[in-house]
PDB file of C-alpha atoms in Angstrom:
ATOM      1  CA  ALA A  25     -34.488  12.682  14.687  1.00 69.00           C
ATOM      2  CA  ALA A  26     -33.082  14.905  12.266  1.00 79.00           C
ATOM      3  CA  GLY A  27     -33.398  18.711  12.680  1.00 90.00           C
ATOM      4  CA  VAL A  28     -32.740  21.800  10.670  1.00 94.00           C
ATOM      5  CA  ILE A  29     -29.414  22.348   9.947  1.00 95.00           C
ATOM      6  CA  GLN A  30     -27.701  25.607   9.370  1.00 96.00           C
ATOM      7  CA  SER A  31     -24.312  26.844   8.428  1.00 96.00           C
ATOM      8  CA  PRO A  32     -22.094  28.247   9.458  1.00 96.00           C
ATOM      9  CA  ARG A  33     -23.003  28.794  12.874  1.00 94.00           C
ATOM     10  CA  HIS A  34     -21.090  31.738  13.360  1.00 95.00           C
ATOM     11  CA  LEU A  35     -19.985  34.482  10.940  1.00 97.00           C
ATOM     12  CA  ILE A  36     -18.014  37.585  11.340  1.00 97.00           C
ATOM     13  CA  LYS A  37     -17.858  40.067   8.567  1.00 97.00           C
ATOM     14  CA  GLU A  38     -16.949  43.591   7.850  1.00 97.00           C
ATOM     15  CA  LYS A  39     -19.021  46.378   6.882  1.00 97.00           C
ATOM     16  CA  ARG A  40     -20.008  46.293   3.047  1.00 96.00           C
ATOM     17  CA  GLU A  41     -18.872  42.809   2.769  1.00 97.00           C
ATOM     18  CA  THR A  42     -21.284  40.116   1.673  1.00 97.00           C
ATOM     19  CA  ALA A  43     -22.183  36.663   3.391  1.00 97.00           C
ATOM     20  CA  THR A  44     -24.367  33.836   2.447  1.00 98.00           C
ATOM     21  CA  LEU A  45     -26.169  31.469   5.140  1.00 98.00           C
ATOM     22  CA  LYS A  46     -27.187  28.343   4.329  1.00 98.00           C
ATOM     23  CA  CYS A  47     -30.215  26.169   5.585  1.00 97.00           C
ATOM     24  CA  TYR A  48     -31.011  22.170   5.220  1.00 97.00           C
ATOM     25  CA  PRO A  49     -34.520  21.729   6.199  1.00 95.00           C
ATOM     26  CA  ILE A  50     -35.473  18.392   7.735  1.00 93.00           C
ATOM     27  CA  PRO A  51     -35.860  15.571   5.179  1.00 92.00           C
ATOM     28  CA  ARG A  52     -39.132  15.864   3.205  1.00 88.00           C
ATOM     29  CA  HIS A  53     -40.188  19.356   4.486  1.00 90.00           C
ATOM     30  CA  ASP A  54     -40.609  21.544   1.715  1.00 89.00           C
ATOM     31  CA  THR A  55     -41.266  25.061   3.111  1.00 91.00           C
ATOM     32  CA  VAL A  56     -38.479  26.994   4.138  1.00 95.00           C
ATOM     33  CA  TYR A  57     -38.606  30.224   6.473  1.00 95.00           C
ATOM     34  CA  TRP A  58     -35.867  32.765   7.334  1.00 97.00           C
ATOM     35  CA  TYR A  59     -36.243  34.786  10.462  1.00 96.00           C
ATOM     36  CA  GLN A  60     -33.795  37.348  11.922  1.00 97.00           C
ATOM     37  CA  GLN A  61     -33.613  37.877  15.445  1.00 94.00           C
ATOM     38  CA  GLY A  62     -31.641  41.145  16.846  1.00 93.00           C
ATOM     39  CA  PRO A  63     -29.876  41.384  20.365  1.00 89.00           C
ATOM     40  CA  GLY A  64     -32.797  41.402  22.965  1.00 87.00           C
ATOM     41  CA  GLN A  65     -35.369  41.034  20.257  1.00 90.00           C
ATOM     42  CA  ASP A  66     -38.111  38.671  19.062  1.00 91.00           C
ATOM     43  CA  PRO A  67     -37.561  37.008  15.823  1.00 93.00           C
ATOM     44  CA  GLN A  68     -38.763  38.751  12.795  1.00 94.00           C
ATOM     45  CA  PHE A  69     -39.933  37.079   9.561  1.00 94.00           C
ATOM     46  CA  LEU A  70     -37.934  37.625   6.412  1.00 96.00           C
ATOM     47  CA  ILE A  71     -38.755  35.480   3.795  1.00 96.00           C
ATOM     48  CA  SER A  72     -40.354  31.996   2.992  1.00 94.00           C
ATOM     49  CA  PHE A  73     -40.093  29.291   0.099  1.00 94.00           C
ATOM     50  CA  TYR A  74     -42.562  26.655  -0.711  1.00 90.00           C
ATOM     51  CA  GLU A  75     -41.564  24.065  -3.478  1.00 88.00           C
ATOM     52  CA  LYS A  76     -38.646  26.322  -4.508  1.00 90.00           C
ATOM     53  CA  MET A  77     -40.918  29.389  -5.084  1.00 92.00           C
ATOM     54  CA  GLN A  78     -40.897  32.716  -2.928  1.00 92.00           C
ATOM     55  CA  SER A  79     -44.033  32.180  -0.850  1.00 90.00           C
ATOM     56  CA  ASP A  80     -44.197  34.928   1.530  1.00 90.00           C
ATOM     57  CA  LYS A  81     -42.106  38.304   1.935  1.00 92.00           C
ATOM     58  CA  GLY A  82     -41.551  40.187   5.259  1.00 92.00           C
ATOM     59  CA  SER A  83     -39.364  42.564   6.188  1.00 89.00           C
ATOM     60  CA  ILE A  84     -36.299  41.549   4.220  1.00 94.00           C
ATOM     61  CA  PRO A  85     -34.098  44.491   3.214  1.00 94.00           C
ATOM     62  CA  ASP A  86     -33.466  44.942  -0.767  1.00 95.00           C
ATOM     63  CA  ARG A  87     -29.795  44.457   0.010  1.00 96.00           C
ATOM     64  CA  PHE A  88     -30.668  40.687   0.904  1.00 97.00           C
ATOM     65  CA  SER A  89     -32.046  37.640  -1.519  1.00 96.00           C
ATOM     66  CA  ALA A  90     -32.683  34.201  -0.893  1.00 97.00           C
ATOM     67  CA  GLN A  91     -33.562  31.041  -2.758  1.00 96.00           C
ATOM     68  CA  GLN A  92     -34.637  27.525  -2.565  1.00 96.00           C
ATOM     69  CA  PHE A  93     -32.798  25.021  -4.596  1.00 95.00           C
ATOM     70  CA  SER A  94     -34.215  21.590  -6.068  1.00 94.00           C
ATOM     71  CA  ASP A  95     -32.983  19.686  -3.119  1.00 93.00           C
ATOM     72  CA  TYR A  96     -34.841  22.098  -0.687  1.00 94.00           C
ATOM     73  CA  HIS A  97     -31.860  23.507   0.910  1.00 96.00           C
ATOM     74  CA  SER A  98     -31.982  27.462   1.092  1.00 97.00           C
ATOM     75  CA  GLU A  99     -29.436  30.114   0.975  1.00 98.00           C
ATOM     76  CA  LEU A 100     -29.790  33.841   2.262  1.00 98.00           C
ATOM     77  CA  ASN A 101     -27.356  36.077   0.670  1.00 97.00           C
ATOM     78  CA  MET A 102     -26.549  39.393   2.463  1.00 97.00           C
ATOM     79  CA  SER A 103     -24.800  42.205   0.580  1.00 97.00           C
ATOM     80  CA  SER A 104     -23.352  45.612   1.764  1.00 97.00           C
ATOM     81  CA  LEU A 105     -23.511  44.444   5.083  1.00 97.00           C
ATOM     82  CA  GLU A 106     -24.438  47.107   7.938  1.00 97.00           C
ATOM     83  CA  LEU A 107     -23.498  47.128  11.596  1.00 96.00           C
ATOM     84  CA  GLY A 108     -27.434  46.832  12.311  1.00 95.00           C
ATOM     85  CA  ASP A 109     -27.261  43.384  10.104  1.00 97.00           C
ATOM     86  CA  SER A 110     -25.873  41.948  13.251  1.00 97.00           C
ATOM     87  CA  ALA A 111     -28.194  39.338  14.460  1.00 96.00           C
ATOM     88  CA  LEU A 112     -29.158  35.578  14.808  1.00 95.00           C
ATOM     89  CA  TYR A 113     -30.716  34.389  11.619  1.00 97.00           C
ATOM     90  CA  PHE A 114     -33.010  31.480  12.368  1.00 96.00           C
ATOM     91  CA  CYS A 115     -34.048  29.116   9.420  1.00 96.00           C
ATOM     92  CA  ALA A 116     -37.229  27.090   9.806  1.00 95.00           C
ATOM     93  CA  SER A 117     -39.033  24.302   7.823  1.00 93.00           C
ATOM     94  CA  SER A 118     -42.389  22.498   7.971  1.00 90.00           C
ATOM     95  CA  PRO A 119     -43.817  19.702   6.173  1.00 86.00           C
ATOM     96  CA  PRO A 120     -45.726  19.392   3.175  1.00 82.00           C
ATOM     97  CA  ARG A 121     -48.918  21.269   3.444  1.00 71.00           C
ATOM     98  CA  THR A 122     -52.032  19.053   4.747  1.00 58.00           C
ATOM     99  CA  GLY A 123     -53.410  22.439   6.311  1.00 51.00           C
ATOM    100  CA  GLN A 124     -52.328  25.936   6.949  1.00 50.00           C
ATOM    101  CA  TYR A 125     -51.111  25.419  10.391  1.00 59.00           C
ATOM    102  CA  ASN A 126     -48.108  23.176  10.423  1.00 77.00           C
ATOM    103  CA  GLU A 127     -45.461  24.082  13.139  1.00 85.00           C
ATOM    104  CA  GLN A 128     -42.403  25.267  11.902  1.00 90.00           C
ATOM    105  CA  PHE A 129     -39.192  23.574  13.119  1.00 91.00           C
ATOM    106  CA  PHE A 130     -36.036  25.852  13.894  1.00 93.00           C
ATOM    107  CA  GLY A 131     -32.591  25.405  13.204  1.00 94.00           C
ATOM    108  CA  PRO A 132     -29.811  26.480  15.752  1.00 92.00           C
ATOM    109  CA  GLY A 133     -29.505  29.676  13.995  1.00 94.00           C
ATOM    110  CA  THR A 134     -26.490  31.577  12.444  1.00 96.00           C
ATOM    111  CA  ARG A 135     -24.937  34.212  14.464  1.00 95.00           C
ATOM    112  CA  LEU A 136     -23.885  36.999  12.294  1.00 97.00           C
ATOM    113  CA  THR A 137     -21.446  39.837  13.509  1.00 97.00           C
ATOM    114  CA  VAL A 138     -20.900  42.684  11.354  1.00 97.00           C
ATOM    115  CA  LEU A 139     -17.724  44.846  12.563  1.00 95.00           C
TER     116      LEU A 139
ATOM    117  CA  ALA B  17     -52.645  46.061  12.972  1.00 65.00           C
ATOM    118  CA  GLN B  18     -52.090  42.279  13.873  1.00 74.00           C
ATOM    119  CA  SER B  19     -50.124  41.942  16.827  1.00 85.00           C
ATOM    120  CA  VAL B  20     -49.206  39.595  19.497  1.00 90.00           C
ATOM    121  CA  ALA B  21     -48.286  40.706  23.121  1.00 93.00           C
ATOM    122  CA  GLN B  22     -46.350  39.315  26.016  1.00 96.00           C
ATOM    123  CA  PRO B  23     -47.039  41.801  28.628  1.00 95.00           C
ATOM    124  CA  GLU B  24     -44.474  40.438  31.284  1.00 96.00           C
ATOM    125  CA  ASP B  25     -40.669  40.694  30.341  1.00 95.00           C
ATOM    126  CA  GLN B  26     -39.749  38.371  33.114  1.00 97.00           C
ATOM    127  CA  VAL B  27     -41.556  35.943  35.382  1.00 98.00           C
ATOM    128  CA  ASN B  28     -40.073  34.414  38.441  1.00 97.00           C
ATOM    129  CA  VAL B  29     -41.576  31.458  40.186  1.00 98.00           C
ATOM    130  CA  ALA B  30     -40.219  29.100  42.763  1.00 97.00           C
ATOM    131  CA  GLU B  31     -39.422  25.391  41.682  1.00 97.00           C
ATOM    132  CA  GLY B  32     -42.618  23.204  42.427  1.00 97.00           C
ATOM    133  CA  ASN B  33     -45.112  26.048  42.019  1.00 97.00           C
ATOM    134  CA  PRO B  34     -47.241  26.592  39.358  1.00 97.00           C
ATOM    135  CA  LEU B  35     -46.287  29.091  36.422  1.00 97.00           C
ATOM    136  CA  THR B  36     -48.162  31.129  34.224  1.00 97.00           C
ATOM    137  CA  VAL B  37     -46.874  33.075  30.769  1.00 98.00           C
ATOM    138  CA  LYS B  38     -49.293  35.382  29.443  1.00 97.00           C
ATOM    139  CA  CYS B  39     -49.830  35.939  25.935  1.00 97.00           C
ATOM    140  CA  THR B  40     -52.563  38.135  24.102  1.00 95.00           C
ATOM    141  CA  TYR B  41     -53.077  38.888  20.235  1.00 91.00           C
ATOM    142  CA  SER B  42     -54.889  41.386  18.490  1.00 85.00           C
ATOM    143  CA  VAL B  43     -58.645  40.821  17.226  1.00 67.00           C
ATOM    144  CA  SER B  44     -58.156  40.132  13.577  1.00 64.00           C
ATOM    145  CA  GLY B  45     -59.722  36.930  12.351  1.00 67.00           C
ATOM    146  CA  ASN B  46     -59.160  33.467  13.976  1.00 74.00           C
ATOM    147  CA  PRO B  47     -55.238  32.845  14.515  1.00 85.00           C
ATOM    148  CA  TYR B  48     -53.210  29.660  14.871  1.00 89.00           C
ATOM    149  CA  LEU B  49     -51.401  30.156  18.003  1.00 92.00           C
ATOM    150  CA  PHE B  50     -48.042  28.529  18.973  1.00 94.00           C
ATOM    151  CA  TRP B  51     -45.661  28.498  22.226  1.00 97.00           C
ATOM    152  CA  TYR B  52     -42.021  28.169  21.555  1.00 96.00           C
ATOM    153  CA  VAL B  53     -39.178  28.062  24.094  1.00 96.00           C
ATOM    154  CA  GLN B  54     -35.381  29.225  23.444  1.00 93.00           C
ATOM    155  CA  TYR B  55     -32.510  28.120  25.524  1.00 90.00           C
ATOM    156  CA  PRO B  56     -29.459  30.504  25.437  1.00 83.00           C
ATOM    157  CA  ASN B  57     -27.498  29.968  22.105  1.00 75.00           C
ATOM    158  CA  ARG B  58     -30.089  27.736  20.775  1.00 79.00           C
ATOM    159  CA  GLY B  59     -32.949  27.684  18.420  1.00 84.00           C
ATOM    160  CA  LEU B  60     -36.665  27.956  18.858  1.00 91.00           C
ATOM    161  CA  GLN B  61     -37.994  24.777  20.144  1.00 93.00           C
ATOM    162  CA  PHE B  62     -41.738  24.138  19.459  1.00 92.00           C
ATOM    163  CA  LEU B  63     -43.841  23.468  22.541  1.00 95.00           C
ATOM    164  CA  LEU B  64     -47.254  23.212  21.600  1.00 94.00           C
ATOM    165  CA  LYS B  65     -50.129  24.927  19.314  1.00 92.00           C
ATOM    166  CA  TYR B  66     -53.761  25.666  19.161  1.00 91.00           C
ATOM    167  CA  ILE B  67     -55.561  25.070  15.654  1.00 87.00           C
ATOM    168  CA  THR B  68     -59.279  24.155  16.688  1.00 83.00           C
ATOM    169  CA  GLY B  69     -61.206  22.267  18.999  1.00 84.00           C
ATOM    170  CA  ASP B  70     -60.587  21.841  22.817  1.00 88.00           C
ATOM    171  CA  ASN B  71     -59.242  24.987  24.112  1.00 90.00           C
ATOM    172  CA  LEU B  72     -56.964  23.329  26.615  1.00 95.00           C
ATOM    173  CA  VAL B  73     -54.037  22.247  24.749  1.00 94.00           C
ATOM    174  CA  LYS B  74     -51.385  20.249  26.221  1.00 95.00           C
ATOM    175  CA  GLY B  75     -47.484  20.043  24.900  1.00 93.00           C
ATOM    176  CA  SER B  76     -44.160  19.128  25.586  1.00 90.00           C
ATOM    177  CA  TYR B  77     -42.574  18.914  29.011  1.00 92.00           C
ATOM    178  CA  GLY B  78     -45.815  19.082  30.952  1.00 95.00           C
ATOM    179  CA  PHE B  79     -46.628  22.396  29.455  1.00 97.00           C
ATOM    180  CA  GLU B  80     -50.227  23.181  28.457  1.00 97.00           C
ATOM    181  CA  ALA B  81     -51.855  26.554  27.135  1.00 97.00           C
ATOM    182  CA  GLU B  82     -55.507  27.861  27.341  1.00 94.00           C
ATOM    183  CA  PHE B  83     -57.108  29.477  24.248  1.00 93.00           C
ATOM    184  CA  ASN B  84     -59.653  32.051  25.380  1.00 92.00           C
ATOM    185  CA  LYS B  85     -61.387  33.748  22.550  1.00 88.00           C
ATOM    186  CA  SER B  86     -63.271  36.307  24.458  1.00 89.00           C
ATOM    187  CA  GLN B  87     -60.180  37.644  25.893  1.00 90.00           C
ATOM    188  CA  THR B  88     -58.039  36.775  22.911  1.00 91.00           C
ATOM    189  CA  SER B  89     -55.238  35.300  25.208  1.00 94.00           C
ATOM    190  CA  PHE B  90     -53.314  31.913  24.852  1.00 96.00           C
ATOM    191  CA  HIS B  91     -51.724  31.698  28.296  1.00 97.00           C
ATOM    192  CA  LEU B  92     -48.907  29.174  28.779  1.00 98.00           C
ATOM    193  CA  LYS B  93     -49.216  26.896  31.975  1.00 97.00           C
ATOM    194  CA  LYS B  94     -47.387  24.361  33.999  1.00 97.00           C
ATOM    195  CA  PRO B  95     -48.757  22.910  37.294  1.00 97.00           C
ATOM    196  CA  SER B  96     -45.280  22.395  38.739  1.00 97.00           C
ATOM    197  CA  ALA B  97     -42.381  24.405  37.538  1.00 97.00           C
ATOM    198  CA  LEU B  98     -38.722  22.981  37.488  1.00 97.00           C
ATOM    199  CA  VAL B  99     -35.294  24.785  37.409  1.00 96.00           C
ATOM    200  CA  SER B 100     -34.668  23.545  34.194  1.00 95.00           C
ATOM    201  CA  ASP B 101     -37.635  25.367  32.696  1.00 96.00           C
ATOM    202  CA  SER B 102     -35.799  28.596  32.868  1.00 96.00           C
ATOM    203  CA  ALA B 103     -35.658  29.734  29.408  1.00 96.00           C
ATOM    204  CA  LEU B 104     -37.112  32.521  27.209  1.00 96.00           C
ATOM    205  CA  TYR B 105     -40.532  31.543  26.123  1.00 97.00           C
ATOM    206  CA  PHE B 106     -42.029  33.058  22.653  1.00 96.00           C
ATOM    207  CA  CYS B 107     -45.801  33.154  21.928  1.00 96.00           C
ATOM    208  CA  ALA B 108     -46.383  33.185  17.980  1.00 94.00           C
ATOM    209  CA  VAL B 109     -49.366  33.528  16.006  1.00 91.00           C
ATOM    210  CA  ARG B 110     -50.137  32.692  12.234  1.00 88.00           C
ATOM    211  CA  TRP B 111     -53.139  34.606  11.098  1.00 80.00           C
ATOM    212  CA  ARG B 112     -55.473  32.416   8.498  1.00 75.00           C
ATOM    213  CA  ASN B 113     -55.249  33.887   5.022  1.00 71.00           C
ATOM    214  CA  ALA B 114     -52.552  36.141   5.935  1.00 70.00           C
ATOM    215  CA  GLY B 115     -49.449  33.912   4.646  1.00 75.00           C
ATOM    216  CA  ASN B 116     -47.452  31.203   6.591  1.00 80.00           C
ATOM    217  CA  MET B 117     -45.136  33.299   8.477  1.00 87.00           C
ATOM    218  CA  LEU B 118     -45.235  33.782  12.221  1.00 91.00           C
ATOM    219  CA  THR B 119     -45.337  37.001  14.419  1.00 91.00           C
ATOM    220  CA  PHE B 120     -43.666  36.707  17.784  1.00 93.00           C
ATOM    221  CA  GLY B 121     -44.425  38.381  20.905  1.00 94.00           C
ATOM    222  CA  GLY B 122     -41.566  40.001  22.331  1.00 93.00           C
ATOM    223  CA  GLY B 123     -40.692  37.158  24.602  1.00 95.00           C
ATOM    224  CA  THR B 124     -40.909  36.365  28.295  1.00 97.00           C
ATOM    225  CA  ARG B 125     -37.929  35.151  30.440  1.00 97.00           C
ATOM    226  CA  LEU B 126     -38.961  32.798  32.949  1.00 97.00           C
ATOM    227  CA  MET B 127     -36.787  32.306  36.134  1.00 97.00           C
ATOM    228  CA  VAL B 128     -37.525  29.241  38.168  1.00 97.00           C
ATOM    229  CA  LYS B 129     -35.606  29.497  41.667  1.00 96.00           C
ATOM    230  CA  PRO B 130     -34.823  26.432  43.479  1.00 94.00           C
TER     231      PRO B 130
END
């Protein structure tokens, strides 16, 4: 079965650089979520999109922005990178809303290292 | 504030023995409850969820969880642990009428020894 695809899987950047993470949801899933998992931490919700519109916003820094495109893939843009941005970034997707209780299917994550 | 807690950082169990990984949540409305498992360098894998109905939920790989409203708990259980069950387990909550994001517990590392 198709899963959530994230690219790149690993990314190394220097402070103050920019990074773009991509997420391709499971086919026919219309909602995309972004989470950040720091070393030894639980995942923290950043932002989500439903039908190309932002639906929920969590603890996403102002330096970060995201969008969902017409083909439902999503990109997380990160600017002025800081050492503390080093983390595993997960994308998740969920199927069309038949209720507010669909489970989220997670991708393998992008490991970002900021030097 | 809405929160979810996993009181144990690590649970050790011998292969073949039953296992329990604990999860409690703050009392604030009726939540949807989920369990995910994370293997090293892998994404989060869905195990099971509680939405409504029967308090005992059965999920993947022989895992089950029991929703206890009076104790605001959703403990993960398995009758007979396997070495391959060793991983990091996260309890997650989605509160109704509070968006669709998941709030995760701190995670519990399960170590199953042969």
